[in-house]
Short mmCIF file of C-alpha atoms in Angstrom, two decimals:
data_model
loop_
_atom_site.label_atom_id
_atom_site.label_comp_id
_atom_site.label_asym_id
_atom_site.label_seq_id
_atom_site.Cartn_x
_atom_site.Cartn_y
_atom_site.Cartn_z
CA UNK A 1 0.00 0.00 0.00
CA UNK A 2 1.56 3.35 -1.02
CA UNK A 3 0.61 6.71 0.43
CA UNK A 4 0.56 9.91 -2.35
CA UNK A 5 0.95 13.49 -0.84
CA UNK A 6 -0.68 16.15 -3.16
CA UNK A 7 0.40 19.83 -2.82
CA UNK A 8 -2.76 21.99 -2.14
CA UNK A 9 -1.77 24.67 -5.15
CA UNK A 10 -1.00 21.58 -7.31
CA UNK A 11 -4.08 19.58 -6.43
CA UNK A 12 -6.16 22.42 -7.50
CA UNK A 13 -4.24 23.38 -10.67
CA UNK A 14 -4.34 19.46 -11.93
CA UNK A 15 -8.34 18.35 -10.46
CA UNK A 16 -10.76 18.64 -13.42
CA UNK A 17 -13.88 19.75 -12.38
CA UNK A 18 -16.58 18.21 -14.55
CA UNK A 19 -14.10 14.95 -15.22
CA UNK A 20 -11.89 15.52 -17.89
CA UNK A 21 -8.06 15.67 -17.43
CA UNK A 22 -5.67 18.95 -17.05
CA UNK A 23 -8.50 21.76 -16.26
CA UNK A 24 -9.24 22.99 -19.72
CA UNK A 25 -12.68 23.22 -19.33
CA UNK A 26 -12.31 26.15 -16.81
CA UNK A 27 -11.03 28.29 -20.65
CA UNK A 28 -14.53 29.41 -20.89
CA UNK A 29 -15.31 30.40 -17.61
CA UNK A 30 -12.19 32.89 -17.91
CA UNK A 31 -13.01 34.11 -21.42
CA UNK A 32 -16.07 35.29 -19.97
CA UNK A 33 -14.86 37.03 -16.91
CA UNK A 34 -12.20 38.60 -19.33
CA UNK A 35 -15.20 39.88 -21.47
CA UNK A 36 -17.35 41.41 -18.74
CA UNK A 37 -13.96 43.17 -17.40
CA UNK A 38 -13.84 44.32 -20.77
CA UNK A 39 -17.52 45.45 -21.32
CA UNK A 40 -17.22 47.51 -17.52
CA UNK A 41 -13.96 49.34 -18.71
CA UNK A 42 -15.43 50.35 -21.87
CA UNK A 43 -18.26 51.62 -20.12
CA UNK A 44 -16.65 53.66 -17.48
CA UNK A 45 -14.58 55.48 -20.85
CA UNK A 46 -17.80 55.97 -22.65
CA UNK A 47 -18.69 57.66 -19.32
CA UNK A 48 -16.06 59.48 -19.02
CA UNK A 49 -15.67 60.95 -22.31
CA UNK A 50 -19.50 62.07 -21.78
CA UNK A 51 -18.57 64.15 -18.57
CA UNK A 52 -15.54 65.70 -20.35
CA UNK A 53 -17.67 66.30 -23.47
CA UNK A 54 -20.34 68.55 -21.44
CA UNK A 55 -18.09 70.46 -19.21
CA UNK A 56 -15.87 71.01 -22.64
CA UNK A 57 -19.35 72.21 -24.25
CA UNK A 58 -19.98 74.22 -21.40
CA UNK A 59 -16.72 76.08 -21.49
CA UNK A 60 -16.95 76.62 -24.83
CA UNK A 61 -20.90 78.24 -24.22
CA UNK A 62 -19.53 80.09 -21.30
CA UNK A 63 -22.31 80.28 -18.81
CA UNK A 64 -22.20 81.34 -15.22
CA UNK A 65 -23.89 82.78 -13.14
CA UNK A 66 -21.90 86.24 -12.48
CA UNK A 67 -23.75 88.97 -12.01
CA UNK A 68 -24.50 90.93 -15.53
CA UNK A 69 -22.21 88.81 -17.15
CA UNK A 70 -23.37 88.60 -21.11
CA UNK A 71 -23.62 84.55 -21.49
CA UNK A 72 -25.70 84.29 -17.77
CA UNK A 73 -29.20 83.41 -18.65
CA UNK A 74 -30.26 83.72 -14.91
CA UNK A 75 -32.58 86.99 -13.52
CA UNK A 76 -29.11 88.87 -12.80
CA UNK A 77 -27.27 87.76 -15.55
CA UNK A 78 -27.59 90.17 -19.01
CA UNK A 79 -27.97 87.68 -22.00
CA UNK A 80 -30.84 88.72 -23.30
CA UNK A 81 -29.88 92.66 -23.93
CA UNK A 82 -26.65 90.98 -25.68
CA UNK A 83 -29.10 88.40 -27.92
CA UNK A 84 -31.37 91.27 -29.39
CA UNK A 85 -28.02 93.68 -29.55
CA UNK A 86 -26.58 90.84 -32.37
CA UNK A 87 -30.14 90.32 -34.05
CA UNK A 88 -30.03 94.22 -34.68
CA UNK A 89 -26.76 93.64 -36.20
CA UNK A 90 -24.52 95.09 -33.57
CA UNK A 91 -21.68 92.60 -33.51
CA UNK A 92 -20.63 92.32 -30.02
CA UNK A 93 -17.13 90.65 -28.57
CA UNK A 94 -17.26 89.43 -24.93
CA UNK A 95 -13.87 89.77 -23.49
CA UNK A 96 -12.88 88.24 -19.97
CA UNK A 97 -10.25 89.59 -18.35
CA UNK A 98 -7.38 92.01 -19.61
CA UNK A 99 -5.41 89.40 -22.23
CA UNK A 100 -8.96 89.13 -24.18
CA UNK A 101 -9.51 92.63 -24.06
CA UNK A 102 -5.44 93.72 -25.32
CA UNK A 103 -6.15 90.70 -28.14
CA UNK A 104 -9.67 92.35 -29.36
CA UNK A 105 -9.80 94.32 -32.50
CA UNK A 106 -8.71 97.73 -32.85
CA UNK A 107 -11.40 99.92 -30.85
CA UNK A 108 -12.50 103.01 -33.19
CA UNK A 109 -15.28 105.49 -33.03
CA UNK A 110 -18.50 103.05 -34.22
CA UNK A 111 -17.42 100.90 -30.98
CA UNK A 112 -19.13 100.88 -27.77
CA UNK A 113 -17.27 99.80 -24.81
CA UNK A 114 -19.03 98.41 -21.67
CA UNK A 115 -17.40 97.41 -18.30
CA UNK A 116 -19.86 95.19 -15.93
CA UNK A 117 -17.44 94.91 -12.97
CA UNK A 118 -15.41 97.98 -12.52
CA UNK A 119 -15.37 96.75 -9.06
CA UNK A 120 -12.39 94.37 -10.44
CA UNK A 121 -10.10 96.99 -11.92
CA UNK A 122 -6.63 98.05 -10.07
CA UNK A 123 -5.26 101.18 -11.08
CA UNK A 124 -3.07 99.22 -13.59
CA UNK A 125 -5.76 97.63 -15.18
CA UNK A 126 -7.97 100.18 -15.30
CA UNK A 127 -5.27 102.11 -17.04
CA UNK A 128 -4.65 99.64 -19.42
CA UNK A 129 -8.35 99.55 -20.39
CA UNK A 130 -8.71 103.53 -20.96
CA UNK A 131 -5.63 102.83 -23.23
CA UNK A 132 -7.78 100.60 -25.16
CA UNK A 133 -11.23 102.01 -25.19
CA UNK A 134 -9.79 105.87 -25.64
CA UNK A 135 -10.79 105.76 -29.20
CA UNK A 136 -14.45 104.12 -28.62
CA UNK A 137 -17.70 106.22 -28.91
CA UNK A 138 -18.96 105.47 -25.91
CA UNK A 139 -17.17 104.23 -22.70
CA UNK A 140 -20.00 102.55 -20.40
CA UNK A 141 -19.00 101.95 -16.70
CA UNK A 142 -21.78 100.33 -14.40
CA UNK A 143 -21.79 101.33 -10.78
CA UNK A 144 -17.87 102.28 -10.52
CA UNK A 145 -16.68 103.24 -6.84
CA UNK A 146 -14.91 106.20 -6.35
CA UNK A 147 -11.12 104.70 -6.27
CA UNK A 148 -11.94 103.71 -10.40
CA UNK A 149 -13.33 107.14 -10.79
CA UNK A 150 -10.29 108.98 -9.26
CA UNK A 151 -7.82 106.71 -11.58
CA UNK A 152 -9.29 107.57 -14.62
CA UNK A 153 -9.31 110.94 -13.29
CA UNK A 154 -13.18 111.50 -14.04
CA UNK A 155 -14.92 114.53 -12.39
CA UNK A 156 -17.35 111.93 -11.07
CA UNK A 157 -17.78 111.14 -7.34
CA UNK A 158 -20.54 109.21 -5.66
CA UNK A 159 -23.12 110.54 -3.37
CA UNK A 160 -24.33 108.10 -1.85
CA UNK A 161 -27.57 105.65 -2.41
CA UNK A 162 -29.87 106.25 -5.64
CA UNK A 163 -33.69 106.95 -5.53
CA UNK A 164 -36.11 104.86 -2.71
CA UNK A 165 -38.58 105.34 -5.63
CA UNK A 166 -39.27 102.58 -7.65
CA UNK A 167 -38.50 104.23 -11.00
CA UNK A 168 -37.04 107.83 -12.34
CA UNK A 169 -37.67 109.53 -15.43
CA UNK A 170 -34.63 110.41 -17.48
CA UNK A 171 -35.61 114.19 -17.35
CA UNK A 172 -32.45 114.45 -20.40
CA UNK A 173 -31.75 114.45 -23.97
CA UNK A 174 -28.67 112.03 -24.76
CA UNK A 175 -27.83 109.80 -27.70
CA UNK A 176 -30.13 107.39 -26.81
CA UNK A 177 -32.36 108.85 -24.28
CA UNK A 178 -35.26 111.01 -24.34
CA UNK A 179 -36.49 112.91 -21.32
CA UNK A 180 -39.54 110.65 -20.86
CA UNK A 181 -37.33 107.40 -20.52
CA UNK A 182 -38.75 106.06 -17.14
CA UNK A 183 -36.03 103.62 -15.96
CA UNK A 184 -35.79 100.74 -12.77
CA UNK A 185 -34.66 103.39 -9.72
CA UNK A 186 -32.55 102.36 -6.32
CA UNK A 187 -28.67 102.00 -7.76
CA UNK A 188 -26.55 104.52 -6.96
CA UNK A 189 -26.18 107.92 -7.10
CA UNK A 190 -23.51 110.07 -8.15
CA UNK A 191 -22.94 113.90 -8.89
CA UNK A 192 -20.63 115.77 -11.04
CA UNK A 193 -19.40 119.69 -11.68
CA UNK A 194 -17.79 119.06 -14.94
CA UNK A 195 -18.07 121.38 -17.73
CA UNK A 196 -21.04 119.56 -20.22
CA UNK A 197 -21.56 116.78 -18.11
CA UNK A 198 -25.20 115.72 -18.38
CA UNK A 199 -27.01 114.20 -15.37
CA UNK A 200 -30.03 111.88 -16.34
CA UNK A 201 -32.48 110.18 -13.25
CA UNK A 202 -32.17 112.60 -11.05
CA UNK A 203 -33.82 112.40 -7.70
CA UNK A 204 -32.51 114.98 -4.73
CA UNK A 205 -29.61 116.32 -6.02
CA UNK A 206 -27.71 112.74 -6.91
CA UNK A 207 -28.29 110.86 -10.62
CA UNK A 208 -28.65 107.22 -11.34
CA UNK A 209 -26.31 108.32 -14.75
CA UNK A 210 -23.54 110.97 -15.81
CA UNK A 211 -22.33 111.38 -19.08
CA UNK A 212 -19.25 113.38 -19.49
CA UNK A 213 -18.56 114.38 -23.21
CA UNK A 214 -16.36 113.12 -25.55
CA UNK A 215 -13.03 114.96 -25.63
CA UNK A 216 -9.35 115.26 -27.49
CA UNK A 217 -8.49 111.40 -27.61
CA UNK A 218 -11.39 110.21 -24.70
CA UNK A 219 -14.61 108.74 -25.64
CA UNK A 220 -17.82 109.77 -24.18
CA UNK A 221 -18.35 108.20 -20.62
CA UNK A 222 -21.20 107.24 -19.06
CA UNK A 223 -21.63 106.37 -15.67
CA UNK A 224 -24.25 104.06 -14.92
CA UNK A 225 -25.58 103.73 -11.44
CA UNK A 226 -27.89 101.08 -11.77
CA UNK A 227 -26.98 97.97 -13.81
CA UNK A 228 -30.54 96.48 -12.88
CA UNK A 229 -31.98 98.02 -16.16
CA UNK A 230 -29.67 95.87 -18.05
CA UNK A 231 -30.45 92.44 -16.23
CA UNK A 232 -32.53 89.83 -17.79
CA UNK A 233 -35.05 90.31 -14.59
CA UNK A 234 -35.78 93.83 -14.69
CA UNK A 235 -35.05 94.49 -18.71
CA UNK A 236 -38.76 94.14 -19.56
CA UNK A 237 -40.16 96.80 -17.02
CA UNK A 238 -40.63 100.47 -17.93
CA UNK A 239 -38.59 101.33 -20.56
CA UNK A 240 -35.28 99.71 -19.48
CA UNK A 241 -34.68 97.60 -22.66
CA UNK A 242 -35.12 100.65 -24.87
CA UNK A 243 -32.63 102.55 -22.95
CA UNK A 244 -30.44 99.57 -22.65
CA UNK A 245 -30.75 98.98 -26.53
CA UNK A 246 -29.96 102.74 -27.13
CA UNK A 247 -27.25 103.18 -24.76
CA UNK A 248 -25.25 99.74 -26.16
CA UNK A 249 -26.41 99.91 -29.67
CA UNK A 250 -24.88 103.59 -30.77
CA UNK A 251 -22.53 101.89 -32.99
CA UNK A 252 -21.73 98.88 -35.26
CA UNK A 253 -20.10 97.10 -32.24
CA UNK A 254 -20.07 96.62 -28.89
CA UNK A 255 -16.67 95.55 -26.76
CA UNK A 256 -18.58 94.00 -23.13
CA UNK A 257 -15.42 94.10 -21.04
CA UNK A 258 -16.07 91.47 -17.80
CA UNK A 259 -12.60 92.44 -15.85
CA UNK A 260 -10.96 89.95 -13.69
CA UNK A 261 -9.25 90.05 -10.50
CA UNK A 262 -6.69 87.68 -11.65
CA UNK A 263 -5.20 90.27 -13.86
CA UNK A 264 -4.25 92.26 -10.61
CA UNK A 265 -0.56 91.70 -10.10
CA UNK A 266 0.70 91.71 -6.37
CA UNK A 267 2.60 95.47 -6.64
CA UNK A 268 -0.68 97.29 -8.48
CA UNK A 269 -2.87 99.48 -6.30
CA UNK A 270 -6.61 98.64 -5.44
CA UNK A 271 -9.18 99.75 -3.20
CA UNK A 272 -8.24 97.08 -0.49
CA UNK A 273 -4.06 98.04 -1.04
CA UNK A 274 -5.38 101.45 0.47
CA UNK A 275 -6.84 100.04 3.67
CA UNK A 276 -3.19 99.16 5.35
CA UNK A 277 -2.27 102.82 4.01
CA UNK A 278 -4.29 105.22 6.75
CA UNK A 279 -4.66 101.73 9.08
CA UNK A 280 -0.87 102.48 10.41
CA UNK A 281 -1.53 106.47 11.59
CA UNK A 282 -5.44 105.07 13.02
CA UNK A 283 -3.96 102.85 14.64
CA UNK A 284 -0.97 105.32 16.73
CA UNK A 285 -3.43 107.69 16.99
CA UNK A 286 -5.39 105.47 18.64
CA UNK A 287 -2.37 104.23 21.22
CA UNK A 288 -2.21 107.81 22.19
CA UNK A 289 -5.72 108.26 23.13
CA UNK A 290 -5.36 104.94 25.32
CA UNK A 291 -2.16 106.15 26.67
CA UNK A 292 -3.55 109.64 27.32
CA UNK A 293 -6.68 107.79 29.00
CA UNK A 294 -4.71 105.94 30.82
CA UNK A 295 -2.78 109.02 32.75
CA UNK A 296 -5.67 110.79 33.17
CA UNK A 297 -7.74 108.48 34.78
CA UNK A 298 -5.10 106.34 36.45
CA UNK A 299 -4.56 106.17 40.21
CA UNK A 300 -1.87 104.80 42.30
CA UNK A 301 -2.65 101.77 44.02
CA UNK A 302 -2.21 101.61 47.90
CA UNK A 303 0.06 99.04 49.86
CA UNK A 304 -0.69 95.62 49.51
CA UNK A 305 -2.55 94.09 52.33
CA UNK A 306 -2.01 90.06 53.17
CA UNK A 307 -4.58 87.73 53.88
CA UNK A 308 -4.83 84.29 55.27
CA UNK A 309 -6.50 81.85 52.58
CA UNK A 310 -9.45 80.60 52.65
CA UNK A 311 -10.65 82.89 54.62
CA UNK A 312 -13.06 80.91 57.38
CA UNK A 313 -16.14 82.47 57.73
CA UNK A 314 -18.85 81.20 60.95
CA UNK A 315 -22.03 79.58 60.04
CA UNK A 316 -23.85 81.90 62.34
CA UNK A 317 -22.30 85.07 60.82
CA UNK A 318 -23.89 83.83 57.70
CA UNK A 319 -27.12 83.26 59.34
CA UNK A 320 -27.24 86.45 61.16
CA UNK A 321 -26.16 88.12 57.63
CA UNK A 322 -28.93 86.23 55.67
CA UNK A 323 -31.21 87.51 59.03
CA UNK A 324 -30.37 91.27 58.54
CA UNK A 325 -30.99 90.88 54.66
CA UNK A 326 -34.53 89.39 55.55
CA UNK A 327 -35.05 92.20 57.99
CA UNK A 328 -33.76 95.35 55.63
CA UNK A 329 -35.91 94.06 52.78
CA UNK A 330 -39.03 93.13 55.33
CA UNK A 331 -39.78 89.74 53.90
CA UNK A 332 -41.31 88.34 56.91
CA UNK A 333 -42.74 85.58 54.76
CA UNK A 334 -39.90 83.94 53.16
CA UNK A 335 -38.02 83.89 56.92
CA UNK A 336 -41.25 82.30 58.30
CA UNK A 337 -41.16 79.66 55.79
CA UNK A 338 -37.28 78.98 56.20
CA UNK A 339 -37.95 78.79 60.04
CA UNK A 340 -40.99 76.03 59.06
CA UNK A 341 -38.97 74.19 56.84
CA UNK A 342 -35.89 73.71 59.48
CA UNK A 343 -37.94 73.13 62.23
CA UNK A 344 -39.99 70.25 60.12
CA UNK A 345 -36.39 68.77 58.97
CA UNK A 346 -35.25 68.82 62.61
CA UNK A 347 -38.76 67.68 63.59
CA UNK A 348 -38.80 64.46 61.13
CA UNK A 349 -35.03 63.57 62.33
CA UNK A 350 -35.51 63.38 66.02
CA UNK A 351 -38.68 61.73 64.88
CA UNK A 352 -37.25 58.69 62.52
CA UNK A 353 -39.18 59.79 58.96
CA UNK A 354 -37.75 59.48 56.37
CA UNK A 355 -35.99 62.56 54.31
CA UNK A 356 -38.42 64.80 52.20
CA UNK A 357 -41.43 63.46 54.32
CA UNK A 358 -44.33 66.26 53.99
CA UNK A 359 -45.26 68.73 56.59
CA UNK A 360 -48.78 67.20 57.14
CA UNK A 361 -46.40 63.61 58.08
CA UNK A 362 -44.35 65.48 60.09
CA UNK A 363 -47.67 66.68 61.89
CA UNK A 364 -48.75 64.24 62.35
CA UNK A 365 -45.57 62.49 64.26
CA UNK A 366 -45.18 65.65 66.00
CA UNK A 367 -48.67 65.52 67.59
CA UNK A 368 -48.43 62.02 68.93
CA UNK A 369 -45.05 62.80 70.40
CA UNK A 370 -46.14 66.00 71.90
CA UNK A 371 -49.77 65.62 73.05
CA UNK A 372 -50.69 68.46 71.16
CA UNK A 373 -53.72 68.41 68.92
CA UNK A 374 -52.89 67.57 65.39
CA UNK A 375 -54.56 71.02 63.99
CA UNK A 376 -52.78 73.55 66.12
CA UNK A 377 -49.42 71.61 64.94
CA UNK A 378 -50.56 71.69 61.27
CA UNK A 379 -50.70 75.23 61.93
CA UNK A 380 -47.41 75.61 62.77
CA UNK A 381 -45.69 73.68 60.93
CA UNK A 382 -47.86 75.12 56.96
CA UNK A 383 -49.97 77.65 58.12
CA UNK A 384 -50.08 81.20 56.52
CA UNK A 385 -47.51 83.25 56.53
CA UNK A 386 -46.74 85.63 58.88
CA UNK A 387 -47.72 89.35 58.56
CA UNK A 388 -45.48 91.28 60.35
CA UNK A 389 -42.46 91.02 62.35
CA UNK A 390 -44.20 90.18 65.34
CA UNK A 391 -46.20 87.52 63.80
CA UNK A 392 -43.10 86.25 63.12
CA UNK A 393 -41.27 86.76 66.26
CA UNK A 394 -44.48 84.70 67.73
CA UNK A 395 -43.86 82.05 65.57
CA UNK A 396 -40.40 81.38 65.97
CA UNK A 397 -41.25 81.44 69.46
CA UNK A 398 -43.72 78.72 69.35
CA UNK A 399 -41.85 76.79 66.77
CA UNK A 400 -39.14 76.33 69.59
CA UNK A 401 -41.27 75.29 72.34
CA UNK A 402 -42.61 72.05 69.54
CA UNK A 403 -39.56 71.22 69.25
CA UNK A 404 -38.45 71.13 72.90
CA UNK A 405 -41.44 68.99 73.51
CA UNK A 406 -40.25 66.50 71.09
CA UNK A 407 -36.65 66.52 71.61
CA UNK A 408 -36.41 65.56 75.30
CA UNK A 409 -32.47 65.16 76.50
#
């Protein structure tokens, strides 16, 4: 009789499984796992390729959601002034940021020039775009702040918030504007003192839009306050798409410059840059005043006194203090019902009740022990509180001699 050992990894390589010799049959069973491995990879490309295909297509389309950005189809976005602009045959080129702008087509005096976001300029950018628009017809700016204003050196300044009104009527004659325009109100307001500057939407001294006139190598520049009339929310109320139409559409083209903060170089100026500026004299002026606080109101502090710690203070100190606070404030009530309550806890200890037994318990115990009838111990133990100080004087008195009767030495 012989005995064969069979390695486990050799045992399984060499047992057929449905009876035939050498495995072979098991070629099937891989070709088909090889297959579905297959099948699952090409699916997860095709998948892939979709994804890449929609955010390319998307790119491509540019949407967003910026506010009055010319491909956002949203309620702030302004698509639709920029869709009828091209199907009146104005051609107009979007350009993000300052390399699109530099790369557009010479600017000349049948272009239009917008800027949605002056917010975004630096002085160095902003500098570089009045390069480029300086032979435009029309320079647009919506809602600049005063640090764009000062480095383009416009005689514009804001004054403050625009109209609480709902809606302003032009009241001016402009390229593009009659004096019966009625517009959306509530942007903001600015005011100018320049020589043939013409102020449109006028509402207590401050306009909702400036327009300084064209000059030796400067365009014509309009300051906007209110970029709501060119949204796609508020475009169809009053006349807001006629004056955005007429405003845009003066020429054959329209440049819609979207600025970016990316352009901003770490060196250039911008409104934030001039924050750290007056920051450093605010904030020495402001270590005088506490120093200058500090010697007028100061005092000299006496000689240090020492004290034992903790400091042990007598239980009946604190009683007789809690006592002369009940007294000054003449709450004869709440010290008769502390003088109840530790009489009936002293009461239902001497007595053998339990902890938290009630008052009528307590009584009741009492009266046994003492002889006395249960009521007039009821009433000494919960009656009504007492009125004066006397009352109370009474019943401390007689809460005393209970408790001597019970508690015998």
């Amino acid at each position: 009789m012989s005995l064969t050992v069979w390695d486990r990894h050799e045992a399984e390589a060499t047992t057929p499984t449905d009876g035939s010799p050498g495995g072979t049959p098991e070629a099937p069973h891989n070709g088909r796992s090889r297959r579905r491995r297959l099948v699952l990879v090409t699916a997860v490309v095709l998948v892939l390729a979709l994804v890449v295909a929609v955010a390319v297509s998307l790119a491509r389309r540019g949407g967003n959601d910026a506010p009055l950005d010319p491909r956002n189809p949203g309620a702030n976005g302004a698509q639709a002034v920029v869709r009828v602009l091209e199907q009146r045959g104005v051609a107009v080129d979007i350009a993000r940021g300052q390399t699109e702008l530099e790369d557009t087509d010479a600017i000349d005096g049948s272009t239009t020039v917008l800027v949605s976001d002056p917010r975004a300029l630096s002085e160095e950018t902003a500098a570089a775009m009045w390069d480029k628009a300086r032979g435009a017809r029309r320079l647009v700016l919506v809602e600049p702040d005063r640090f764009l204003l000062e480095a383009l050196d416009l005689d514009v300044s804001p004054a403050g918030g625009g109209s609480p009104t709902r809606s302003l009527r032009a009241g001016c004659v402009l390229p593009g504007l009659t004096a019966s325009d009625t517009v959306t109100a509530g942007g903001t307001g600015y005011s100018s003192l320049a020589p043939g500057a013409t102020r449109c939407f006028t509402f207590e001294g401050t306009s909702e839009l400036v327009s300084l006139p064209t000059g030796p190598g400067t365009p014509e520049v309009v300051v906007l306050g209110s970029g709501d009339l060119l949204s796609n929310g508020e475009v169809t109320r009053y006349d807001n798409a006629g004056v955005s139409l007429r405003l845009l559409g003066q020429g054959d083209r329209l440049v819609w410059y979207v600025p970016s903060v990316l352009d901003v170089s770490a060196g250039d100026t911008t409104p934030s840059s001039e924050l750290p500026r007056a920051l450093g004299p605010l904030a020495l002026l402001a270590l005088f005043a506490v120093l200058a606080l500090m010697l007028w109101r100061g005092r000299r502090f006496g000689p240090l006194v020492t004290e034992p710690l903790p400091a042990v203070v007598k239980a009946v100190e604190t009683t007789q203090s809690r006592g002369r606070l009940y007294r000054r404030a003449r709450d004869t009530g709440r010290a008769g019902t502390v003088l109840r309550a530790a009489a009936t806890r002293r009461l239902a200890s001497w007595l053998g009740l339990p902890v938290g037994a009630t008052p009528e318990a307590v009584a009741q115990a009492t009266a046994a022990a003492s002889g006395r009838p249960l009521h007039e111990v009821l009433a000494l133990l919960a009656g009504p509180p007492p009125a004066d100080e006397d009352a109370m004087v009474a019943l401390a008195d007689d809460l005393s001699t209970l408790e001597k009767e019970v508690h015998r030495p």
